Amino acid sequence: MRELLYVKEITGQQWPESMMQLLLSANRVCTAARHQQRSLDADDVAAFRTVYDALVRKGEALHPETVQSPGQRGRGKQSVPANLLCRFRLHADAVLRFIGDPAVPFTNNVGERAMRMPKVKQKISGCFRTLAGAEHFCVISSCLDTLRKQGHSMLAVLQRAFAGISIPVIA
């Protein structure tokens, strides 16, 4: 979504906005289906894929892939929109996976949040002193994050841990 917004701002074209609207509306439909504890049928998934493919083709018509110069090795330098469209084409199944599989979230924010603390710790202190310290940090962070997601109070969890009382984990 960030890259689509950037491409929309630098090009002023309509296809990035249309792609954002498609993905957001697909997310709304999938969220509603999840609340009803059902998944989308194959026709709905195919309809979203058809519109997605059409928008990618529309963008590719406006930003064709640059051909490399004679004698130049590798792939020619592409524009930002062309690179984004190439990724949309190559990774369409991954981009749209949240539509067909209710277990897949729309965004990767949870994964980004999980990586944020170790990176902050690394930037503040410069590094982890030992590999064992880094491993302990990751285990503690992972356990706390899991318990938070299960609805436990972090203060209560830490108090119980320091008191030596086990924490009931919801499977």
mmCIF file of C-alpha atoms in Angstrom:
data_model
loop_
_atom_site.group_PDB
_atom_site.id
_atom_site.type_symbol
_atom_site.label_atom_id
_atom_site.label_comp_id
_atom_site.label_asym_id
_atom_site.label_seq_id
_atom_site.Cartn_x
_atom_site.Cartn_y
_atom_site.Cartn_z
ATOM 1 C CA MET A 1 0.000 0.000 0.000
ATOM 2 C CA ARG A 2 2.869 2.386 0.799
ATOM 3 C CA GLU A 3 4.470 1.768 -2.570
ATOM 4 C CA LEU A 4 1.172 2.174 -4.400
ATOM 5 C CA LEU A 5 0.630 5.499 -2.660
ATOM 6 C CA TYR A 6 4.169 6.593 -3.603
ATOM 7 C CA VAL A 7 3.670 5.596 -7.264
ATOM 8 C CA LYS A 8 0.344 7.434 -7.316
ATOM 9 C CA GLU A 9 2.035 10.562 -5.948
ATOM 10 C CA ILE A 10 4.973 10.516 -8.382
ATOM 11 C CA THR A 11 2.978 9.587 -11.500
ATOM 12 C CA GLY A 12 -0.450 11.095 -10.829
ATOM 13 C CA GLN A 13 -1.971 8.089 -12.601
ATOM 14 C CA GLN A 14 -5.207 6.330 -11.702
ATOM 15 C CA TRP A 15 -4.134 2.672 -11.694
ATOM 16 C CA PRO A 16 -2.309 2.801 -8.309
ATOM 17 C CA GLU A 17 -5.424 4.293 -6.675
ATOM 18 C CA SER A 18 -7.587 1.632 -8.334
ATOM 19 C CA MET A 19 -5.257 -1.108 -7.085
ATOM 20 C CA MET A 20 -5.376 0.304 -3.547
ATOM 21 C CA GLN A 21 -9.183 0.408 -3.694
ATOM 22 C CA LEU A 22 -9.306 -3.169 -4.992
ATOM 23 C CA LEU A 23 -7.053 -4.472 -2.208
ATOM 24 C CA LEU A 24 -8.905 -2.531 0.491
ATOM 25 C CA SER A 25 -12.318 -3.680 -0.733
ATOM 26 C CA ALA A 26 -11.037 -7.272 -0.915
ATOM 27 C CA ASN A 27 -9.864 -6.890 2.681
ATOM 28 C CA ARG A 28 -13.307 -5.609 3.742
ATOM 29 C CA VAL A 29 -15.037 -8.531 2.015
ATOM 30 C CA CYS A 30 -12.609 -11.045 3.547
ATOM 31 C CA THR A 31 -12.978 -9.520 7.017
ATOM 32 C CA ALA A 32 -16.760 -9.755 6.759
ATOM 33 C CA ALA A 33 -16.473 -13.386 5.633
ATOM 34 C CA ARG A 34 -14.138 -14.175 8.542
ATOM 35 C CA HIS A 35 -16.629 -12.666 11.001
ATOM 36 C CA GLN A 36 -19.236 -15.023 9.546
ATOM 37 C CA GLN A 37 -16.656 -17.838 9.894
ATOM 38 C CA ARG A 38 -16.631 -18.663 6.216
ATOM 39 C CA SER A 39 -14.188 -18.248 3.363
ATOM 40 C CA LEU A 40 -14.815 -16.764 -0.057
ATOM 41 C CA ASP A 41 -15.877 -19.145 -2.792
ATOM 42 C CA ALA A 42 -13.751 -19.757 -5.876
ATOM 43 C CA ASP A 43 -15.837 -17.404 -8.048
ATOM 44 C CA ASP A 44 -15.247 -14.458 -5.694
ATOM 45 C CA VAL A 45 -11.513 -15.169 -5.553
ATOM 46 C CA ALA A 46 -11.400 -15.442 -9.364
ATOM 47 C CA ALA A 47 -13.289 -12.145 -9.732
ATOM 48 C CA PHE A 48 -10.754 -10.306 -7.547
ATOM 49 C CA ARG A 49 -7.898 -11.938 -9.476
ATOM 50 C CA THR A 50 -9.410 -10.865 -12.819
ATOM 51 C CA VAL A 51 -9.658 -7.232 -11.737
ATOM 52 C CA TYR A 52 -6.154 -7.414 -10.222
ATOM 53 C CA ASP A 53 -4.679 -8.764 -13.474
ATOM 54 C CA ALA A 54 -6.493 -6.075 -15.490
ATOM 55 C CA LEU A 55 -5.060 -3.320 -13.289
ATOM 56 C CA VAL A 56 -1.553 -4.760 -13.600
ATOM 57 C CA ARG A 57 -1.907 -4.867 -17.393
ATOM 58 C CA LYS A 58 -3.186 -1.264 -17.398
ATOM 59 C CA GLY A 59 -0.151 -0.165 -15.370
ATOM 60 C CA GLU A 60 2.233 -2.154 -17.573
ATOM 61 C CA ALA A 61 0.794 -0.449 -20.659
ATOM 62 C CA LEU A 62 1.733 2.905 -19.105
ATOM 63 C CA HIS A 63 5.119 1.683 -17.831
ATOM 64 C CA PRO A 64 6.554 -0.883 -20.258
ATOM 65 C CA GLU A 65 9.650 -2.761 -19.219
ATOM 66 C CA THR A 66 12.820 -1.040 -20.404
ATOM 67 C CA VAL A 67 14.975 -3.096 -22.760
ATOM 68 C CA GLN A 68 18.674 -3.225 -22.020
ATOM 69 C CA SER A 69 21.120 -1.496 -24.319
ATOM 70 C CA PRO A 70 23.146 -3.637 -26.735
ATOM 71 C CA GLY A 71 26.275 -4.894 -25.047
ATOM 72 C CA GLN A 72 24.842 -4.295 -21.582
ATOM 73 C CA ARG A 73 24.637 -7.290 -19.293
ATOM 74 C CA GLY A 74 21.722 -8.043 -16.987
ATOM 75 C CA ARG A 75 18.350 -6.418 -16.858
ATOM 76 C CA GLY A 76 17.887 -2.804 -17.942
ATOM 77 C CA LYS A 77 17.198 -0.133 -15.305
ATOM 78 C CA GLN A 78 13.473 0.078 -14.641
ATOM 79 C CA SER A 79 11.326 2.880 -13.270
ATOM 80 C CA VAL A 80 9.811 2.609 -9.787
ATOM 81 C CA PRO A 81 6.301 1.918 -11.189
ATOM 82 C CA ALA A 82 7.671 -0.713 -13.601
ATOM 83 C CA ASN A 83 9.467 -2.510 -10.755
ATOM 84 C CA LEU A 84 6.313 -2.475 -8.625
ATOM 85 C CA LEU A 85 4.225 -3.819 -11.506
ATOM 86 C CA CYS A 86 6.794 -6.536 -12.166
ATOM 87 C CA ARG A 87 6.530 -7.642 -8.526
ATOM 88 C CA PHE A 88 2.726 -7.502 -8.729
ATOM 89 C CA ARG A 89 2.837 -9.762 -11.773
ATOM 90 C CA LEU A 90 5.421 -12.210 -10.420
ATOM 91 C CA HIS A 91 3.987 -12.429 -6.894
ATOM 92 C CA ALA A 92 0.257 -12.136 -7.605
ATOM 93 C CA ASP A 93 -0.554 -15.343 -5.726
ATOM 94 C CA ALA A 94 1.260 -14.102 -2.622
ATOM 95 C CA VAL A 95 -0.284 -10.608 -2.819
ATOM 96 C CA LEU A 96 -3.799 -12.060 -3.073
ATOM 97 C CA ARG A 97 -3.301 -15.014 -0.716
ATOM 98 C CA PHE A 98 -5.334 -13.290 2.019
ATOM 99 C CA ILE A 99 -8.420 -13.537 -0.224
ATOM 100 C CA GLY A 100 -8.412 -17.306 -0.577
ATOM 101 C CA ASP A 101 -6.949 -18.280 2.806
ATOM 102 C CA PRO A 102 -8.677 -16.875 5.922
ATOM 103 C CA ALA A 103 -5.593 -17.658 8.047
ATOM 104 C CA VAL A 104 -3.453 -15.156 6.101
ATOM 105 C CA PRO A 105 -3.670 -11.546 7.336
ATOM 106 C CA PHE A 106 -4.027 -8.611 4.955
ATOM 107 C CA THR A 107 -0.865 -6.894 6.205
ATOM 108 C CA ASN A 108 2.464 -8.038 7.614
ATOM 109 C CA ASN A 109 2.266 -5.561 10.517
ATOM 110 C CA VAL A 110 2.429 -8.351 13.123
ATOM 111 C CA GLY A 111 5.677 -9.615 11.621
ATOM 112 C CA GLU A 112 7.105 -6.111 11.431
ATOM 113 C CA ARG A 113 6.158 -5.459 15.057
ATOM 114 C CA ALA A 114 7.852 -8.696 16.147
ATOM 115 C CA MET A 115 11.107 -7.580 14.488
ATOM 116 C CA ARG A 116 10.979 -4.015 15.790
ATOM 117 C CA MET A 117 12.141 -4.669 19.386
ATOM 118 C CA PRO A 118 15.317 -6.614 18.536
ATOM 119 C CA LYS A 119 16.252 -3.949 15.978
ATOM 120 C CA VAL A 120 15.674 -1.132 18.501
ATOM 121 C CA LYS A 121 17.706 -2.992 21.118
ATOM 122 C CA GLN A 122 20.469 -3.569 18.583
ATOM 123 C CA LYS A 123 20.512 0.096 17.505
ATOM 124 C CA ILE A 124 20.490 1.505 21.038
ATOM 125 C CA SER A 125 23.238 -0.651 22.497
ATOM 126 C CA GLY A 126 25.044 -1.212 19.200
ATOM 127 C CA CYS A 127 24.780 -4.981 19.390
ATOM 128 C CA PHE A 128 23.953 -7.891 21.614
ATOM 129 C CA ARG A 129 26.946 -8.742 23.804
ATOM 130 C CA THR A 130 26.675 -12.493 23.298
ATOM 131 C CA LEU A 131 24.752 -14.899 21.109
ATOM 132 C CA ALA A 132 23.206 -16.405 24.247
ATOM 133 C CA GLY A 133 21.980 -12.945 25.311
ATOM 134 C CA ALA A 134 20.384 -12.394 21.907
ATOM 135 C CA GLU A 135 18.737 -15.819 22.052
ATOM 136 C CA HIS A 136 17.381 -15.155 25.576
ATOM 137 C CA PHE A 137 16.052 -11.772 24.457
ATOM 138 C CA CYS A 138 14.254 -13.390 21.503
ATOM 139 C CA VAL A 139 12.736 -16.165 23.646
ATOM 140 C CA ILE A 140 11.467 -13.719 26.275
ATOM 141 C CA SER A 141 10.094 -11.344 23.616
ATOM 142 C CA SER A 142 8.386 -14.190 21.801
ATOM 143 C CA CYS A 143 6.764 -15.536 24.972
ATOM 144 C CA LEU A 144 5.573 -12.098 26.064
ATOM 145 C CA ASP A 145 4.197 -11.346 22.596
ATOM 146 C CA THR A 146 2.340 -14.664 22.484
ATOM 147 C CA LEU A 147 0.838 -14.133 25.926
ATOM 148 C CA ARG A 148 -0.173 -10.565 25.005
ATOM 149 C CA LYS A 149 -1.935 -11.877 21.895
ATOM 150 C CA GLN A 150 -3.764 -14.390 24.083
ATOM 151 C CA GLY A 151 -5.126 -11.540 26.207
ATOM 152 C CA HIS A 152 -2.913 -11.812 29.292
ATOM 153 C CA SER A 153 -1.920 -8.688 31.221
ATOM 154 C CA MET A 154 1.806 -8.070 30.788
ATOM 155 C CA LEU A 155 2.147 -6.796 34.366
ATOM 156 C CA ALA A 156 0.427 -9.898 35.757
ATOM 157 C CA VAL A 157 2.518 -12.180 33.522
ATOM 158 C CA LEU A 158 5.785 -10.614 34.691
ATOM 159 C CA GLN A 159 4.704 -10.660 38.352
ATOM 160 C CA ARG A 160 3.817 -14.368 38.081
ATOM 161 C CA ALA A 161 7.092 -15.142 36.280
ATOM 162 C CA PHE A 162 9.213 -13.433 38.974
ATOM 163 C CA ALA A 163 7.167 -15.150 41.710
ATOM 164 C CA GLY A 164 7.850 -18.523 40.048
ATOM 165 C CA ILE A 165 4.186 -19.190 39.266
ATOM 166 C CA SER A 166 3.497 -20.860 35.920
ATOM 167 C CA ILE A 167 1.369 -19.028 33.392
ATOM 168 C CA PRO A 168 -1.584 -20.905 31.895
ATOM 169 C CA VAL A 169 -1.196 -20.893 28.121
ATOM 170 C CA ILE A 170 -4.234 -21.082 25.878
ATOM 171 C CA ALA A 171 -3.617 -23.645 23.140
#
